[in-house]
Short mmCIF file of C-alpha atoms in Angstrom, two decimals:
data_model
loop_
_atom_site.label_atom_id
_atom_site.label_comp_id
_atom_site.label_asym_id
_atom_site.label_seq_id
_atom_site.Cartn_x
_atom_site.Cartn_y
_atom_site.Cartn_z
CA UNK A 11 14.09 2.76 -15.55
CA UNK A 12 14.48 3.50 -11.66
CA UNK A 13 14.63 0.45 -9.77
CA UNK A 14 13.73 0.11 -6.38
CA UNK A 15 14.55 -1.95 -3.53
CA UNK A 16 15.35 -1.46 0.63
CA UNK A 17 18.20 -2.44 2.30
CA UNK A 18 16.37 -4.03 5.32
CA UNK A 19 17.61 -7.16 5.62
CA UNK A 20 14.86 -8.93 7.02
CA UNK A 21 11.69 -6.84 5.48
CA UNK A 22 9.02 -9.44 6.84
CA UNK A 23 10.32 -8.27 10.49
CA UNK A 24 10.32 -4.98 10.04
CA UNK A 25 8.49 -1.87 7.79
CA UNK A 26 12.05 -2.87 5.98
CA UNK A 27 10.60 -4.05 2.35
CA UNK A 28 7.56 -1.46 2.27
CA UNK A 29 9.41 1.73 2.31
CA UNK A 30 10.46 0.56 -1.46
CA UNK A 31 6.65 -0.20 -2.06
CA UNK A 32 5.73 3.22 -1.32
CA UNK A 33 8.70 5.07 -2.73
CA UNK A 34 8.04 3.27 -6.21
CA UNK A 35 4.06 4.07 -5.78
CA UNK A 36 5.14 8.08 -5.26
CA UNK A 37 7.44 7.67 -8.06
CA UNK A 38 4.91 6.20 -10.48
CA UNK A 39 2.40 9.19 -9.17
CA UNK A 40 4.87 11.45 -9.99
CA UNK A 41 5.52 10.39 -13.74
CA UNK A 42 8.43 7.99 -13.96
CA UNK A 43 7.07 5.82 -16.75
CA UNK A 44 9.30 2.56 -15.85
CA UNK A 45 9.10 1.54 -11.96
CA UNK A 46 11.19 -1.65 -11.31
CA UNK A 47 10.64 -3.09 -7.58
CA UNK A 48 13.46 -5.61 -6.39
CA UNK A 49 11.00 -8.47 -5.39
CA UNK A 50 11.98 -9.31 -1.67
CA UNK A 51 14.60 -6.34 -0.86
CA UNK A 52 18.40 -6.58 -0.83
CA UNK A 53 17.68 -10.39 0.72
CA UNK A 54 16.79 -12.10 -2.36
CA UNK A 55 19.27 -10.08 -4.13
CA UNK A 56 22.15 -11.41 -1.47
CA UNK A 57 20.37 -14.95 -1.92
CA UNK A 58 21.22 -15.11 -5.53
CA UNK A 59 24.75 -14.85 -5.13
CA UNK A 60 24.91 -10.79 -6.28
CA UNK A 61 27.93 -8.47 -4.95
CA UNK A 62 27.19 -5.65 -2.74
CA UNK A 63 29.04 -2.66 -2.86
CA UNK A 64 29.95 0.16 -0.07
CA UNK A 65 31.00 2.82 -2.53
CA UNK A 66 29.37 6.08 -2.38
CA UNK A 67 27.19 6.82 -5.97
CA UNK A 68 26.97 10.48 -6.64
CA UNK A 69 23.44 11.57 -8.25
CA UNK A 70 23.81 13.39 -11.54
CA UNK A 71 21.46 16.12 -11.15
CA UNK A 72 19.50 17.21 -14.02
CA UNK A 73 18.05 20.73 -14.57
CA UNK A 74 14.44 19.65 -15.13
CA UNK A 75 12.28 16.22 -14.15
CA UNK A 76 11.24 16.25 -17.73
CA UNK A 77 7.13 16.41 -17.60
CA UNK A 78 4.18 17.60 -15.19
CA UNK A 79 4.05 16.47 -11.83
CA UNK A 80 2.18 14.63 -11.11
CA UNK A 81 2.44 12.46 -13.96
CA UNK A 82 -0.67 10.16 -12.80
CA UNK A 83 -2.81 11.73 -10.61
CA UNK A 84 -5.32 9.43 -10.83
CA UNK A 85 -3.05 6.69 -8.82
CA UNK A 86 -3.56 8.83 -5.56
CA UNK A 87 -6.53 10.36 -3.94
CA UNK A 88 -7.04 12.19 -0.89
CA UNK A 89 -9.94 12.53 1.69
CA UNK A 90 -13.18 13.60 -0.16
CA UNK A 91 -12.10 10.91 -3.02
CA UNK A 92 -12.25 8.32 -0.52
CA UNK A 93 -15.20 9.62 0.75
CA UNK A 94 -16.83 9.50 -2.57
CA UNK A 95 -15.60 6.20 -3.19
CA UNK A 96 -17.20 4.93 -0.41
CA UNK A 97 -20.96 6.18 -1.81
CA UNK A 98 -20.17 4.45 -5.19
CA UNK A 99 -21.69 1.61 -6.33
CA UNK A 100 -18.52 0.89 -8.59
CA UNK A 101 -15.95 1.92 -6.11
CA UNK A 102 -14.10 0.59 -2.79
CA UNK A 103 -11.99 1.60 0.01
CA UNK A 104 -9.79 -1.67 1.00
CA UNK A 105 -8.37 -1.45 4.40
CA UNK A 106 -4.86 -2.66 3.81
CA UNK A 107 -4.20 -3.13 7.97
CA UNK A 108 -4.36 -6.06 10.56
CA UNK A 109 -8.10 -7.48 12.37
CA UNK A 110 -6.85 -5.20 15.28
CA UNK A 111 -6.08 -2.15 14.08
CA UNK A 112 -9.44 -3.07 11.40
CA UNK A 113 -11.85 -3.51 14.65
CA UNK A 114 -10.19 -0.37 17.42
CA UNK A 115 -8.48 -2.35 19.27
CA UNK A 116 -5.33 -0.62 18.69
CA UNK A 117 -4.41 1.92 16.43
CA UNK A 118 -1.21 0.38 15.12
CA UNK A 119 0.83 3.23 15.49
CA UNK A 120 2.80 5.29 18.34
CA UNK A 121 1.67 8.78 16.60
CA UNK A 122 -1.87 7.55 15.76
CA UNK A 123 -4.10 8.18 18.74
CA UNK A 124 -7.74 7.42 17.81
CA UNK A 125 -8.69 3.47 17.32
CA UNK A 126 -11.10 1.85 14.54
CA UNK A 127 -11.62 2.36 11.18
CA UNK A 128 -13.40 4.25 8.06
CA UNK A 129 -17.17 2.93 7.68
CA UNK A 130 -17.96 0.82 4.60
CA UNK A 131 -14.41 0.20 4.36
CA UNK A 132 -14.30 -3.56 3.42
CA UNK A 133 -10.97 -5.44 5.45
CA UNK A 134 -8.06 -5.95 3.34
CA UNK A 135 -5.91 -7.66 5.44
CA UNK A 136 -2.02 -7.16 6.07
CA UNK A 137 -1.18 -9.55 8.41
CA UNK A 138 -0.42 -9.43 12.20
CA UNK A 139 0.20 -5.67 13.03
CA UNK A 140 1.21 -2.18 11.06
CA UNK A 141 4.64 -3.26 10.41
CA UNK A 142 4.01 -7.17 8.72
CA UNK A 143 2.36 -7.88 5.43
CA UNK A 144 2.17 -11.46 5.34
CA UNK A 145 -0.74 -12.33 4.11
CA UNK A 146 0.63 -10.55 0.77
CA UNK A 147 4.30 -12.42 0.44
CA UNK A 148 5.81 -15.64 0.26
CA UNK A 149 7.99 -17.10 3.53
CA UNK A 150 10.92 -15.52 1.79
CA UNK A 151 8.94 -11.99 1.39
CA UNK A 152 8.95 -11.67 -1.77
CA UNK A 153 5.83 -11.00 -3.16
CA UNK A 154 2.95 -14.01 -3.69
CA UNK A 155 1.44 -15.33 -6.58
CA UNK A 156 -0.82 -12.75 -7.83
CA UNK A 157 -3.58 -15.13 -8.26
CA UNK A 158 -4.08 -16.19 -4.84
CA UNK A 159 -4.30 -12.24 -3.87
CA UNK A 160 -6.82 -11.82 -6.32
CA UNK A 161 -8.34 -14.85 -5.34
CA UNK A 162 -8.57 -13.60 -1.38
CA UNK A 163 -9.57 -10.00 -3.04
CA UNK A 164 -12.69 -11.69 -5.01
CA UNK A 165 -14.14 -13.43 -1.93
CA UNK A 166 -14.80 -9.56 -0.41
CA UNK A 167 -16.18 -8.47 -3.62
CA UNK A 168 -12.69 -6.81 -4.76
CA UNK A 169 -12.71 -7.27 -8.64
CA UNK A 170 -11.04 -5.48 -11.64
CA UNK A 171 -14.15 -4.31 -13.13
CA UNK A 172 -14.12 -1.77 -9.60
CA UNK A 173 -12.70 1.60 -9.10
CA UNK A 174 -10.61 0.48 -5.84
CA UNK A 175 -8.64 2.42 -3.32
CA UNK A 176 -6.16 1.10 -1.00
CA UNK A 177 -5.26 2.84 2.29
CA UNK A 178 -3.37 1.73 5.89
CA UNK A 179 -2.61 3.96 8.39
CA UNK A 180 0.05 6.36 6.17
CA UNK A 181 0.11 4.51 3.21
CA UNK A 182 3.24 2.08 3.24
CA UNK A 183 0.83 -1.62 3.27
CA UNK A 184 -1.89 0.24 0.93
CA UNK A 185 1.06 0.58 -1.46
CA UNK A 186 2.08 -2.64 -1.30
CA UNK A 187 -1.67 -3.84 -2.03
CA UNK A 188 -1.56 -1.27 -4.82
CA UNK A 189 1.44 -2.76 -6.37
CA UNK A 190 0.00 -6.36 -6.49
CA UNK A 191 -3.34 -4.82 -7.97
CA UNK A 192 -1.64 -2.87 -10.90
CA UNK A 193 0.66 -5.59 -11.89
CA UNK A 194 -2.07 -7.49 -12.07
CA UNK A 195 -3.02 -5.39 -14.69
CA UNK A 196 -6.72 -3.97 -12.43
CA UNK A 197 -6.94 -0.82 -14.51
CA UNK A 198 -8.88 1.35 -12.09
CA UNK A 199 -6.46 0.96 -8.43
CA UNK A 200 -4.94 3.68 -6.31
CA UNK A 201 -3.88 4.43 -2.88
CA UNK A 202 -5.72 6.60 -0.32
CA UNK A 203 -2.73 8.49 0.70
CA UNK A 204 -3.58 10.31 3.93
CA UNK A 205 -5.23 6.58 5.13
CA UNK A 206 -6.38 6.53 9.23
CA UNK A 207 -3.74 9.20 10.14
CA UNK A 208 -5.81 11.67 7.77
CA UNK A 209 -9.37 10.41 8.27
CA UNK A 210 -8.81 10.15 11.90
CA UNK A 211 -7.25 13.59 12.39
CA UNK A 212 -10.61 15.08 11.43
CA UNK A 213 -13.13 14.99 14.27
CA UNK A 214 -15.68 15.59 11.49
CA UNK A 215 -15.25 11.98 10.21
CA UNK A 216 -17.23 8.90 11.44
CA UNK A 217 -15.09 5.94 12.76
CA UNK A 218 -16.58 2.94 13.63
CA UNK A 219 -15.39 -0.08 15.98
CA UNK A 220 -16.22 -3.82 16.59
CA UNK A 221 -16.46 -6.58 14.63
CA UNK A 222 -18.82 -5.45 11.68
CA UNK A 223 -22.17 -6.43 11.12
CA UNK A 224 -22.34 -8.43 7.55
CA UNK A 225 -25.64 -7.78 5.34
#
């Protein structure tokens, strides 16, 4: 198994906690079969009374990774996917980012220069800027009940039955809202990789701003 987990103390402050999201996402892409997240970071692990140690571990390399890479492809897609998804009936791109950043008021990101978001994207809602996801954990970050996610998810029209796509601005909150969604056993998820720093690169791509207009 490969276990995951960041040493951020504090990963509700910070990116901290989601840099182990998106390493395990790449990871199960890639082909490792058993993906272990440490739910709430080095924190809950400290808060239960577990040893830490400072001693260096050296890797033991191995000559070859042992099957094709990627092992999943289908758990990633890139630009015309998401395009595609977004003229499917079945299909939807979730915008795993705050109202803010969702609307073009800011783009939630030093590097990121253009503001707003992908059209027919439907909201999926970090929390209060690029670096927070709490509308997806508990008060002690770990992760919340899956059942009031999928609860919020169903109100937008986010079900299993769905081909659905998650994406942020480089994919660190989409693969956080991935992870919820596949343990949750939703059989058709993945995460838009390139996100708003890919679509957005590419004057050729609509972007849209404001509150949206609802049907």
């Amino acid at each position: 198994s490969a276990p995951v987990y960041d040493e951020e103390r504090f990963p509700g402050k910070s990116a901290g906690h989601l840099g182990a999201m998106r390493s395990a996402a790449i990871l199960l892409y890639a082909g490792v079969k058993d993906v272990r997240i440490l739910n709430g970071g080095i924190t809950s692990w400290e808060d239960a009374g577990y040893e830490l140690s400072t001693e260096e571990v050296e890797p033991d390399p191995v000559d070859d990774f042992g099957a094709e890479i990627p092992g999943r492809p289908e758990l990633m897609i890139d630009t015309p996917e998401a395009k595609e998804y977004l003229s499917a009936s079945d299909a939807e791109l979730v915008s795993v980012r705050s109202w803010p950043e969702f609307i073009g008021e800011r783009s939630g990101y030093h590097y990121i220069e253009k503001k707003g978001r992908i059209p027919g994207a439907i909201f999926g809602n970090c929390g209060s800027d690029a670096y927070h996801m709490e509308n997806y954990r508990n008060f002690d970050h770990t992760m919340r009940e899956y059942q009031e996610v999928a609860d919020t998810w169903i109100e937008e029209g986010l079900t299993p039955e769905k081909r659905l796509a998650f994406y942020c601005g480089t994919g660190w909150r989409g693969s956080e809202a991935f992870w919820n969604a596949y343990l949750m056993g939703w059989p058709k998820v993945s995460v838009y990789d390139g996100g708003w720093y890919e679509w957005s690169s590419d004057s050729h791509n609509p972007i849209e701003k404001g509150e949206p207009i609802l049907d």
